Every structure is written in C-alpha cells, then in structure tokens.
C-alpha cells in the first residue's frame, strides 16, 4: 500500500517531478470536468513515465464501468479510484471485468458515516469490498480537488467504525498541515492535489518535496 499519493498529474514532466519529490503513488484524473483532466492522447506517455515502484492510480467519476475497466487494462493501472456516486453493484461489475484493486472515495457530507457503513455492508454481500477507502473534504458542487479539508475529528477513531483496513486521507492537505493531519487521524496514506500546485493542474516541485518529506517523518519512516 502506498503512503504518499499526489493526484492530478497532467504531464510527463509533472509525473517525473512528483516522483523525484518522493511520491509513491500518482493519480491520473480521467474525469472530463476536472481542471486536472488527463486526456487519452497524453495518458499513455504519462503512464510510461511512472516506474513500477510507484503506484499508478486512475481516478474516475461516474464513468461507464466497461470504459473504466478498459482504461485500467490499457494503461496497466495499479489502482482504480472511484470518486463519484458509484454503487456497490458497480464495484462488483468492475471485479468481474478484471479491474485492479479499488479505492472508493467518500466526501464528508451529510450522513457520510452512515453512507459508508451501508455501502460497505452491501459490498460485503456482493463480495466486492474495496481495497481501501478515501475520505475527502465536502463541497456540494464538486467531486474533489477543492482544497476543502476533511473532518479530522470524526476520523480519529476510524479503526473502530470504518470496516476497512486501509484509510487514505485527502482534502486540503498541504506541506503545512499534513503532519498535524497524520498525527490526529493516523491514516494508512495521504493524498493531495491542490496542496502541491502552483496553479490547478501544475505541480510545484518544492511544495511536493516538502510535503513528501513531512509525510515520511509523520508516518515514522
């Protein structure tokens, strides 16, 4: 399992820079409405720039399940991140189609803990539990990448109520606050996009290096 994921890679240059900065997972965003959308024309070159020791994570939002499986296979993705409103049956179908491990994202919106519990219960019934859960900040008009922080206080006891072994904490994480977030939540991994950017879709090497260094220290490496 990775620890330091940086999402929203839009170029080969940014992929190489984020790897040099210390990221051990890179997110490739295939949601067309995102400012960090990675086109099908550029995606193969970006994927080729990611070495085997760094996880390549494809992010999708309410995409056609067959298309997701096809992209995952074509690009040899290590993870599929579902960041939309995909139901448990969607995960079951992805598994049938031979997709890689699934990272299911949830936002800290109204009744989010109940939503997660019901979702995972249904996944258990279908035999399609996600390999990891990602918790993001909430903004009603967006599916992520907003810079809004998640509810750290509500996640302090996540091992007791989140019926999943791996928690990825996202939402507004920066070099300045990631150490405090890890100290409070103790997640399995952390994920950022806007927190290490000079502008949406453009990564900043110095910010990313500082971020990854702080994560390593906070995680006890």
Tab-separated table of C-alpha atoms in Angstrom:
chain	number	residue	atom	x	y	z
A	1	UNK	CA	0.000	0.000	0.000
A	2	UNK	CA	1.314	3.428	-0.913
A	3	UNK	CA	1.608	6.294	1.604
A	4	UNK	CA	2.240	9.494	-0.365
A	5	UNK	CA	-0.202	9.929	-3.242
A	6	UNK	CA	-0.201	13.034	-5.394
A	7	UNK	CA	-3.224	13.320	-7.654
A	8	UNK	CA	-3.985	15.258	-10.808
A	9	UNK	CA	-0.870	14.603	-12.884
A	10	UNK	CA	-1.327	16.250	-16.274
A	11	UNK	CA	2.069	15.864	-17.959
A	12	UNK	CA	5.134	13.649	-18.167
A	13	UNK	CA	7.186	16.460	-16.650
A	14	UNK	CA	4.936	16.688	-13.591
A	15	UNK	CA	4.960	12.907	-13.184
A	16	UNK	CA	8.741	12.868	-13.173
A	17	UNK	CA	8.910	15.823	-10.794
A	18	UNK	CA	6.476	14.309	-8.296
A	19	UNK	CA	8.369	11.017	-8.302
A	20	UNK	CA	11.598	12.917	-7.676
A	21	UNK	CA	9.844	14.749	-4.836
A	22	UNK	CA	9.088	11.444	-3.108
A	23	UNK	CA	5.559	10.444	-4.144
A	24	UNK	CA	4.956	6.696	-4.145
A	25	UNK	CA	1.598	6.940	-5.935
A	26	UNK	CA	0.389	9.240	-8.702
A	27	UNK	CA	-3.236	9.923	-9.570
A	28	UNK	CA	-4.304	10.211	-13.208
A	29	UNK	CA	-7.620	12.039	-13.419
A	30	UNK	CA	-9.977	10.817	-16.143
A	31	UNK	CA	-12.939	12.989	-15.118
A	32	UNK	CA	-13.539	15.329	-18.090
A	33	UNK	CA	-14.981	18.139	-15.954
A	34	UNK	CA	-11.901	18.338	-13.740
A	35	UNK	CA	-9.265	21.035	-14.108
A	36	UNK	CA	-6.767	18.177	-13.848
A	37	UNK	CA	-8.296	16.019	-16.585
A	38	UNK	CA	-5.776	13.797	-18.356
A	39	UNK	CA	-6.661	13.235	-21.994
A	40	UNK	CA	-6.490	9.858	-23.703
A	41	UNK	CA	-3.803	11.217	-26.018
A	42	UNK	CA	-1.389	12.117	-23.216
A	43	UNK	CA	-2.258	9.366	-20.726
A	44	UNK	CA	-0.077	6.593	-22.251
A	45	UNK	CA	3.035	8.782	-22.133
A	46	UNK	CA	2.336	9.797	-18.525
A	47	UNK	CA	1.748	6.183	-17.546
A	48	UNK	CA	5.002	5.124	-19.187
A	49	UNK	CA	6.848	7.696	-17.074
A	50	UNK	CA	5.677	6.039	-13.836
A	51	UNK	CA	8.069	3.280	-12.681
A	52	UNK	CA	6.885	0.003	-11.218
A	53	UNK	CA	7.690	1.028	-7.639
A	54	UNK	CA	5.252	3.951	-7.872
A	55	UNK	CA	1.535	3.142	-7.972
A	56	UNK	CA	-0.441	4.438	-10.944
A	57	UNK	CA	-3.983	5.276	-9.803
A	58	UNK	CA	-6.719	6.078	-12.297
A	59	UNK	CA	-9.439	8.392	-10.975
A	60	UNK	CA	-12.938	8.113	-12.433
A	61	UNK	CA	-16.248	9.838	-11.631
A	62	UNK	CA	-19.477	8.076	-12.616
A	63	UNK	CA	-17.884	6.730	-15.778
A	64	UNK	CA	-19.171	3.771	-17.781
A	65	UNK	CA	-17.932	0.678	-15.970
A	66	UNK	CA	-16.805	-1.045	-19.159
A	67	UNK	CA	-14.797	2.045	-20.147
A	68	UNK	CA	-13.126	2.154	-16.722
A	69	UNK	CA	-12.081	-1.472	-16.979
A	70	UNK	CA	-10.785	-0.885	-20.499
A	71	UNK	CA	-8.680	2.125	-19.477
A	72	UNK	CA	-7.326	0.246	-16.466
A	73	UNK	CA	-6.279	-2.633	-18.689
A	74	UNK	CA	-4.844	-0.486	-21.484
A	75	UNK	CA	-2.721	1.588	-19.101
A	76	UNK	CA	-1.909	-1.252	-16.691
A	77	UNK	CA	-3.210	0.792	-13.762
A	78	UNK	CA	-2.338	-0.423	-10.276
A	79	UNK	CA	-5.496	1.026	-8.697
A	80	UNK	CA	-8.871	2.344	-9.795
A	81	UNK	CA	-10.139	5.262	-7.706
A	82	UNK	CA	-13.888	5.800	-7.819
A	83	UNK	CA	-14.677	9.361	-6.802
A	84	UNK	CA	-18.322	9.645	-7.795
A	85	UNK	CA	-21.646	8.105	-6.801
A	86	UNK	CA	-20.871	4.587	-7.975
A	87	UNK	CA	-22.980	1.981	-6.105
A	88	UNK	CA	-21.669	-1.332	-4.743
A	89	UNK	CA	-23.026	-3.127	-7.806
A	90	UNK	CA	-20.638	-1.034	-9.891
A	91	UNK	CA	-17.687	-2.362	-7.869
A	92	UNK	CA	-18.952	-5.906	-8.326
A	93	UNK	CA	-19.064	-5.412	-12.083
A	94	UNK	CA	-15.551	-3.933	-12.106
A	95	UNK	CA	-14.288	-7.005	-10.299
A	96	UNK	CA	-15.976	-9.226	-12.880
A	97	UNK	CA	-14.212	-7.263	-15.608
A	98	UNK	CA	-10.810	-7.878	-14.025
A	99	UNK	CA	-10.093	-4.378	-12.749
A	100	UNK	CA	-7.219	-3.775	-10.296
A	101	UNK	CA	-7.806	-3.007	-6.582
A	102	UNK	CA	-10.422	-0.335	-5.955
A	103	UNK	CA	-10.009	2.821	-3.874
A	104	UNK	CA	-13.503	4.172	-3.129
A	105	UNK	CA	-13.755	7.834	-2.208
A	106	UNK	CA	-16.341	9.431	0.070
A	107	UNK	CA	-16.816	13.091	0.932
A	108	UNK	CA	-17.577	14.337	4.448
A	109	UNK	CA	-21.077	15.456	3.561
A	110	UNK	CA	-24.381	14.940	5.405
A	111	UNK	CA	-24.672	11.484	6.999
A	112	UNK	CA	-21.406	10.379	5.440
A	113	UNK	CA	-20.605	7.813	8.139
A	114	UNK	CA	-23.971	6.133	7.633
A	115	UNK	CA	-23.439	6.210	3.882
A	116	UNK	CA	-20.078	4.467	4.203
A	117	UNK	CA	-21.423	1.829	6.582
A	118	UNK	CA	-24.331	0.990	4.289
A	119	UNK	CA	-22.087	0.973	1.236
A	120	UNK	CA	-19.534	-1.410	2.762
A	121	UNK	CA	-22.254	-3.676	4.109
A	122	UNK	CA	-23.714	-4.043	0.633
A	123	UNK	CA	-20.234	-4.592	-0.828
A	124	UNK	CA	-19.767	-7.393	1.688
A	125	UNK	CA	-22.980	-9.008	0.492
A	126	UNK	CA	-21.773	-8.806	-3.105
A	127	UNK	CA	-18.197	-9.899	-2.375
A	128	UNK	CA	-16.709	-6.706	-3.764
A	129	UNK	CA	-15.297	-4.780	-0.818
A	130	UNK	CA	-12.907	-2.003	-1.891
A	131	UNK	CA	-9.248	-2.470	-1.003
A	132	UNK	CA	-9.146	0.989	0.585
A	133	UNK	CA	-11.389	3.915	1.467
A	134	UNK	CA	-10.523	7.551	0.740
A	135	UNK	CA	-12.081	10.333	2.784
A	136	UNK	CA	-12.178	13.755	1.144
A	137	UNK	CA	-13.500	17.177	2.066
A	138	UNK	CA	-17.007	18.118	1.009
A	139	UNK	CA	-18.222	20.674	-1.496
A	140	UNK	CA	-21.654	20.070	-2.959
A	141	UNK	CA	-20.719	21.266	-6.433
A	142	UNK	CA	-17.539	19.208	-6.852
A	143	UNK	CA	-16.289	15.637	-6.588
A	144	UNK	CA	-12.898	16.506	-5.097
A	145	UNK	CA	-9.811	18.621	-5.664
A	146	UNK	CA	-11.451	21.563	-3.906
A	147	UNK	CA	-8.884	22.149	-1.173
A	148	UNK	CA	-11.574	21.638	1.484
A	149	UNK	CA	-10.287	19.696	4.484
A	150	UNK	CA	-11.983	16.539	5.693
A	151	UNK	CA	-13.403	16.188	9.194
A	152	UNK	CA	-10.273	15.040	11.044
A	153	UNK	CA	-12.022	14.925	14.416
A	154	UNK	CA	-14.583	12.452	13.132
A	155	UNK	CA	-11.823	10.213	11.807
A	156	UNK	CA	-9.736	9.880	14.954
A	157	UNK	CA	-11.360	6.539	15.838
A	158	UNK	CA	-11.752	5.275	12.286
A	159	UNK	CA	-10.297	1.791	13.019
A	160	UNK	CA	-13.249	1.198	15.371
A	161	UNK	CA	-16.079	2.084	12.979
A	162	UNK	CA	-14.691	2.067	9.431
A	163	UNK	CA	-14.981	-1.517	8.308
A	164	UNK	CA	-11.907	-1.289	6.105
A	165	UNK	CA	-8.243	-1.820	6.900
A	166	UNK	CA	-6.813	0.987	4.768
A	167	UNK	CA	-7.794	4.656	5.039
A	168	UNK	CA	-6.468	7.274	2.634
A	169	UNK	CA	-6.928	10.799	3.986
A	170	UNK	CA	-7.430	13.564	1.429
A	171	UNK	CA	-8.950	17.024	1.335
A	172	UNK	CA	-6.965	20.239	1.614
A	173	UNK	CA	-3.696	18.654	2.688
A	174	UNK	CA	-0.597	20.837	2.280
A	175	UNK	CA	3.033	20.761	3.421
A	176	UNK	CA	1.955	22.937	6.355
A	177	UNK	CA	-0.902	20.818	7.721
A	178	UNK	CA	-0.193	17.240	6.646
A	179	UNK	CA	1.895	16.422	9.731
A	180	UNK	CA	-0.912	17.523	12.050
A	181	UNK	CA	-3.458	15.578	9.992
A	182	UNK	CA	-1.421	12.384	10.225
A	183	UNK	CA	-0.800	12.846	13.948
A	184	UNK	CA	-4.536	13.221	14.575
A	185	UNK	CA	-6.046	10.690	12.169
A	186	UNK	CA	-3.254	8.121	11.732
A	187	UNK	CA	-4.330	7.181	8.208
A	188	UNK	CA	-2.741	4.468	6.103
A	189	UNK	CA	-1.895	7.013	3.420
A	190	UNK	CA	-2.467	10.633	2.446
A	191	UNK	CA	-3.455	12.195	-0.867
A	192	UNK	CA	-3.150	15.725	-2.187
A	193	UNK	CA	-3.655	17.596	-5.441
A	194	UNK	CA	-4.137	21.340	-4.944
A	195	UNK	CA	-1.837	21.360	-1.915
A	196	UNK	CA	1.284	20.985	-4.053
A	197	UNK	CA	0.302	23.089	-7.058
A	198	UNK	CA	1.358	26.458	-8.383
A	199	UNK	CA	-1.967	26.528	-10.256
A	200	UNK	CA	-4.649	23.908	-10.947
A	201	UNK	CA	-3.048	21.052	-12.851
A	202	UNK	CA	0.511	22.349	-12.460
A	203	UNK	CA	2.606	20.762	-9.730
A	204	UNK	CA	5.272	22.576	-7.742
A	205	UNK	CA	8.421	20.522	-7.099
A	206	UNK	CA	9.427	22.417	-3.962
A	207	UNK	CA	5.968	22.137	-2.381
A	208	UNK	CA	5.759	18.448	-3.262
A	209	UNK	CA	9.209	17.687	-1.857
A	210	UNK	CA	8.331	19.436	1.399
A	211	UNK	CA	5.003	17.626	1.547
A	212	UNK	CA	6.514	14.181	0.999
A	213	UNK	CA	9.309	14.805	3.484
A	214	UNK	CA	6.791	15.844	6.146
A	215	UNK	CA	4.666	12.773	5.443
A	216	UNK	CA	7.645	10.449	5.833
A	217	UNK	CA	8.529	11.965	9.192
A	218	UNK	CA	4.937	11.913	10.433
A	219	UNK	CA	4.472	8.310	9.295
A	220	UNK	CA	7.607	7.304	11.191
A	221	UNK	CA	9.820	6.445	8.242
